[in-house]
Amino acid sequence: MVLPLLLPALADEKNKDFAVVICGYKDKLDQMITQNPGLYSRFVNRFEFKDYTLDELTEIGIRHLKSVGHTFSLDGLVSFKEQLALTMAETNKASWANARSVKNMIEHIYIKKAMRFGIDRKLDREITAEDICSIPYERHKRIGF
């Protein structure tokens, strides 16, 4: 949808100080810009960001929890990292979203913790292995949002 708008702007010599930055997944961007022979050559500078490692994603999870006043217990951290590794291995590559997937996992943890609070009325800010086991994460490509 953006190509008909983008092509005239890129072709206009008056736009010599005009810059276009497109971001997205490499295979999808390559598919888009190869639809027009002149478009691919107009994007000469390409930067690819590698996926985060398991340790980096774990740190992202720790920092996200800390930003909202929560922490992992020792067993919670071990369980989170194990669940994260399993999710990374089993998730369809097209639906894996790096740090966003970690945030989604933590949202599921919050829900599980809230359900546990509803039962035992124990309010704390520590995420335990009990909060993490069986995170219901989508491991196949979804249709829609």
PDB file of C-alpha atoms in Angstrom:
ATOM      1  CA  MET A   1       0.000   0.000   0.000  1.00  0.00           C
ATOM      2  CA  VAL A   2       2.889   2.347   0.668  1.00  0.00           C
ATOM      3  CA  LEU A   3       4.715   1.786  -2.632  1.00  0.00           C
ATOM      4  CA  PRO A   4       2.458   4.003  -4.779  1.00  0.00           C
ATOM      5  CA  LEU A   5       3.052   6.858  -2.313  1.00  0.00           C
ATOM      6  CA  LEU A   6       6.746   6.210  -1.870  1.00  0.00           C
ATOM      7  CA  LEU A   7       7.846   5.848  -5.501  1.00  0.00           C
ATOM      8  CA  PRO A   8       6.949   9.387  -6.698  1.00  0.00           C
ATOM      9  CA  ALA A   9       8.607  10.939  -3.628  1.00  0.00           C
ATOM     10  CA  LEU A  10      11.798   8.973  -4.247  1.00  0.00           C
ATOM     11  CA  ALA A  11      11.828   9.780  -7.967  1.00  0.00           C
ATOM     12  CA  ASP A  12      11.368  13.537  -7.526  1.00  0.00           C
ATOM     13  CA  GLU A  13      14.755  15.289  -7.857  1.00  0.00           C
ATOM     14  CA  LYS A  14      13.489  18.161  -5.675  1.00  0.00           C
ATOM     15  CA  ASN A  15      13.526  15.693  -2.771  1.00  0.00           C
ATOM     16  CA  LYS A  16      17.298  15.291  -2.717  1.00  0.00           C
ATOM     17  CA  ASP A  17      17.318  15.977   1.039  1.00  0.00           C
ATOM     18  CA  PHE A  18      14.475  13.540   1.563  1.00  0.00           C
ATOM     19  CA  ALA A  19      15.276  10.399   3.563  1.00  0.00           C
ATOM     20  CA  VAL A  20      13.152   7.302   3.912  1.00  0.00           C
ATOM     21  CA  VAL A  21      13.704   4.743   6.632  1.00  0.00           C
ATOM     22  CA  ILE A  22      11.805   1.500   6.466  1.00  0.00           C
ATOM     23  CA  CYS A  23      11.932  -0.990   9.280  1.00  0.00           C
ATOM     24  CA  GLY A  24      10.663  -4.506   9.628  1.00  0.00           C
ATOM     25  CA  TYR A  25      11.590  -8.122   9.263  1.00  0.00           C
ATOM     26  CA  LYS A  26      14.228  -8.739   6.608  1.00  0.00           C
ATOM     27  CA  ASP A  27      12.285 -11.259   4.522  1.00  0.00           C
ATOM     28  CA  LYS A  28       9.155  -9.086   4.453  1.00  0.00           C
ATOM     29  CA  LEU A  29      11.116  -5.933   3.562  1.00  0.00           C
ATOM     30  CA  ASP A  30      13.031  -7.747   0.823  1.00  0.00           C
ATOM     31  CA  GLN A  31       9.738  -9.008  -0.573  1.00  0.00           C
ATOM     32  CA  MET A  32       8.320  -5.476  -0.586  1.00  0.00           C
ATOM     33  CA  ILE A  33      11.251  -3.625  -2.154  1.00  0.00           C
ATOM     34  CA  THR A  34      11.889  -6.244  -4.847  1.00  0.00           C
ATOM     35  CA  GLN A  35       8.381  -5.651  -6.234  1.00  0.00           C
ATOM     36  CA  ASN A  36       9.775  -2.678  -8.155  1.00  0.00           C
ATOM     37  CA  PRO A  37      13.172  -2.952  -9.900  1.00  0.00           C
ATOM     38  CA  GLY A  38      14.146   0.660  -9.163  1.00  0.00           C
ATOM     39  CA  LEU A  39      13.127   0.576  -5.542  1.00  0.00           C
ATOM     40  CA  TYR A  40      15.659  -1.984  -4.325  1.00  0.00           C
ATOM     41  CA  SER A  41      18.594   0.085  -5.598  1.00  0.00           C
ATOM     42  CA  ARG A  42      17.312   3.210  -3.809  1.00  0.00           C
ATOM     43  CA  PHE A  43      17.853   1.570  -0.408  1.00  0.00           C
ATOM     44  CA  VAL A  44      21.616   1.136  -0.464  1.00  0.00           C
ATOM     45  CA  ASN A  45      22.169   1.340   3.293  1.00  0.00           C
ATOM     46  CA  ARG A  46      20.765  -1.672   5.087  1.00  0.00           C
ATOM     47  CA  PHE A  47      21.188  -2.507   8.739  1.00  0.00           C
ATOM     48  CA  GLU A  48      20.201  -5.853  10.163  1.00  0.00           C
ATOM     49  CA  PHE A  49      19.708  -6.293  13.886  1.00  0.00           C
ATOM     50  CA  LYS A  50      20.224  -9.818  15.135  1.00  0.00           C
ATOM     51  CA  ASP A  51      17.751 -11.479  17.459  1.00  0.00           C
ATOM     52  CA  TYR A  52      18.497 -11.204  21.160  1.00  0.00           C
ATOM     53  CA  THR A  53      20.169 -14.149  22.854  1.00  0.00           C
ATOM     54  CA  LEU A  54      18.517 -16.093  25.655  1.00  0.00           C
ATOM     55  CA  ASP A  55      20.638 -14.255  28.239  1.00  0.00           C
ATOM     56  CA  GLU A  56      19.770 -10.854  26.739  1.00  0.00           C
ATOM     57  CA  LEU A  57      16.049 -11.688  26.695  1.00  0.00           C
ATOM     58  CA  THR A  58      16.267 -12.880  30.293  1.00  0.00           C
ATOM     59  CA  GLU A  59      17.852  -9.552  31.242  1.00  0.00           C
ATOM     60  CA  ILE A  60      15.083  -7.716  29.397  1.00  0.00           C
ATOM     61  CA  GLY A  61      12.551  -9.679  31.449  1.00  0.00           C
ATOM     62  CA  ILE A  62      14.366  -8.864  34.701  1.00  0.00           C
ATOM     63  CA  ARG A  63      14.523  -5.163  33.845  1.00  0.00           C
ATOM     64  CA  HIS A  64      10.880  -5.058  32.800  1.00  0.00           C
ATOM     65  CA  LEU A  65       9.818  -6.605  36.093  1.00  0.00           C
ATOM     66  CA  LYS A  66      12.057  -4.218  38.022  1.00  0.00           C
ATOM     67  CA  SER A  67      10.503  -1.219  36.237  1.00  0.00           C
ATOM     68  CA  VAL A  68       7.104  -2.167  37.648  1.00  0.00           C
ATOM     69  CA  GLY A  69       8.378  -3.042  41.115  1.00  0.00           C
ATOM     70  CA  HIS A  70       8.595  -6.823  40.804  1.00  0.00           C
ATOM     71  CA  THR A  71      11.508  -9.257  41.008  1.00  0.00           C
ATOM     72  CA  PHE A  72      12.125 -12.912  40.294  1.00  0.00           C
ATOM     73  CA  SER A  73      12.809 -15.295  43.131  1.00  0.00           C
ATOM     74  CA  LEU A  74      15.804 -17.554  42.428  1.00  0.00           C
ATOM     75  CA  ASP A  75      13.564 -20.475  41.412  1.00  0.00           C
ATOM     76  CA  GLY A  76      11.363 -18.042  39.476  1.00  0.00           C
ATOM     77  CA  LEU A  77      14.305 -16.785  37.459  1.00  0.00           C
ATOM     78  CA  VAL A  78      15.450 -20.320  36.655  1.00  0.00           C
ATOM     79  CA  SER A  79      11.909 -21.298  35.636  1.00  0.00           C
ATOM     80  CA  PHE A  80      11.463 -18.132  33.557  1.00  0.00           C
ATOM     81  CA  LYS A  81      14.703 -18.752  31.675  1.00  0.00           C
ATOM     82  CA  GLU A  82      13.779 -22.395  31.044  1.00  0.00           C
ATOM     83  CA  GLN A  83      10.305 -21.425  29.812  1.00  0.00           C
ATOM     84  CA  LEU A  84      11.800 -18.681  27.658  1.00  0.00           C
ATOM     85  CA  ALA A  85      14.273 -21.103  26.057  1.00  0.00           C
ATOM     86  CA  LEU A  86      11.453 -23.573  25.385  1.00  0.00           C
ATOM     87  CA  THR A  87       9.252 -20.869  23.902  1.00  0.00           C
ATOM     88  CA  MET A  88      12.073 -19.589  21.685  1.00  0.00           C
ATOM     89  CA  ALA A  89      12.721 -23.100  20.387  1.00  0.00           C
ATOM     90  CA  GLU A  90       9.092 -24.034  19.784  1.00  0.00           C
ATOM     91  CA  THR A  91       7.590 -20.773  18.550  1.00  0.00           C
ATOM     92  CA  ASN A  92       6.995 -20.300  14.874  1.00  0.00           C
ATOM     93  CA  LYS A  93       9.722 -17.913  13.644  1.00  0.00           C
ATOM     94  CA  ALA A  94       7.089 -15.716  11.994  1.00  0.00           C
ATOM     95  CA  SER A  95       5.322 -15.126  15.310  1.00  0.00           C
ATOM     96  CA  TRP A  96       8.407 -14.697  17.540  1.00  0.00           C
ATOM     97  CA  ALA A  97       8.952 -11.025  18.375  1.00  0.00           C
ATOM     98  CA  ASN A  98      12.052 -10.939  20.611  1.00  0.00           C
ATOM     99  CA  ALA A  99      11.593  -8.466  23.469  1.00  0.00           C
ATOM    100  CA  ARG A 100       7.891  -8.038  22.730  1.00  0.00           C
ATOM    101  CA  SER A 101       7.452 -11.796  23.176  1.00  0.00           C
ATOM    102  CA  VAL A 102       9.194 -11.539  26.564  1.00  0.00           C
ATOM    103  CA  LYS A 103       6.833  -8.735  27.554  1.00  0.00           C
ATOM    104  CA  ASN A 104       3.867 -10.874  26.474  1.00  0.00           C
ATOM    105  CA  MET A 105       5.179 -13.765  28.578  1.00  0.00           C
ATOM    106  CA  ILE A 106       5.446 -11.458  31.583  1.00  0.00           C
ATOM    107  CA  GLU A 107       1.867 -10.307  31.019  1.00  0.00           C
ATOM    108  CA  HIS A 108       0.809 -13.963  31.279  1.00  0.00           C
ATOM    109  CA  ILE A 109       2.841 -14.243  34.487  1.00  0.00           C
ATOM    110  CA  TYR A 110       0.992 -11.235  35.925  1.00  0.00           C
ATOM    111  CA  ILE A 111      -2.328 -12.893  35.131  1.00  0.00           C
ATOM    112  CA  LYS A 112      -1.247 -16.158  36.747  1.00  0.00           C
ATOM    113  CA  LYS A 113       0.023 -14.264  39.808  1.00  0.00           C
ATOM    114  CA  ALA A 114      -3.270 -12.377  40.066  1.00  0.00           C
ATOM    115  CA  MET A 115      -5.176 -15.657  39.909  1.00  0.00           C
ATOM    116  CA  ARG A 116      -2.975 -17.048  42.689  1.00  0.00           C
ATOM    117  CA  PHE A 117      -3.616 -13.908  44.741  1.00  0.00           C
ATOM    118  CA  GLY A 118      -7.345 -14.480  44.327  1.00  0.00           C
ATOM    119  CA  ILE A 119      -6.939 -17.890  45.935  1.00  0.00           C
ATOM    120  CA  ASP A 120      -4.383 -17.406  48.723  1.00  0.00           C
ATOM    121  CA  ARG A 121      -4.638 -13.608  49.242  1.00  0.00           C
ATOM    122  CA  LYS A 122      -0.850 -13.449  49.503  1.00  0.00           C
ATOM    123  CA  LEU A 123       0.262 -10.172  47.936  1.00  0.00           C
ATOM    124  CA  ASP A 124       3.938  -9.921  47.155  1.00  0.00           C
ATOM    125  CA  ARG A 125       6.149  -8.520  44.421  1.00  0.00           C
ATOM    126  CA  GLU A 126       8.233 -11.647  43.880  1.00  0.00           C
ATOM    127  CA  ILE A 127       7.636 -13.828  40.829  1.00  0.00           C
ATOM    128  CA  THR A 128       8.139 -17.485  41.723  1.00  0.00           C
ATOM    129  CA  ALA A 129       8.379 -20.665  39.660  1.00  0.00           C
ATOM    130  CA  GLU A 130       4.733 -21.273  40.557  1.00  0.00           C
ATOM    131  CA  ASP A 131       3.814 -18.080  38.681  1.00  0.00           C
ATOM    132  CA  ILE A 132       5.754 -19.138  35.603  1.00  0.00           C
ATOM    133  CA  CYS A 133       4.991 -22.802  35.027  1.00  0.00           C
ATOM    134  CA  SER A 134       2.857 -23.455  31.973  1.00  0.00           C
ATOM    135  CA  ILE A 135       2.773 -19.933  30.565  1.00  0.00           C
ATOM    136  CA  PRO A 136       0.103 -20.130  27.863  1.00  0.00           C
ATOM    137  CA  TYR A 137       2.155 -18.766  24.976  1.00  0.00           C
ATOM    138  CA  GLU A 138       1.019 -19.022  21.375  1.00  0.00           C
ATOM    139  CA  ARG A 139       3.437 -21.377  19.634  1.00  0.00           C
ATOM    140  CA  HIS A 140       1.920 -21.306  16.162  1.00  0.00           C
ATOM    141  CA  LYS A 141       1.086 -18.611  13.674  1.00  0.00           C
ATOM    142  CA  ARG A 142      -2.080 -16.750  14.580  1.00  0.00           C
ATOM    143  CA  ILE A 143      -4.572 -15.271  12.189  1.00  0.00           C
ATOM    144  CA  GLY A 144      -5.353 -11.617  12.838  1.00  0.00           C
ATOM    145  CA  PHE A 145      -4.190  -9.581  15.805  1.00  0.00           C
TER     146      PHE A 145
END
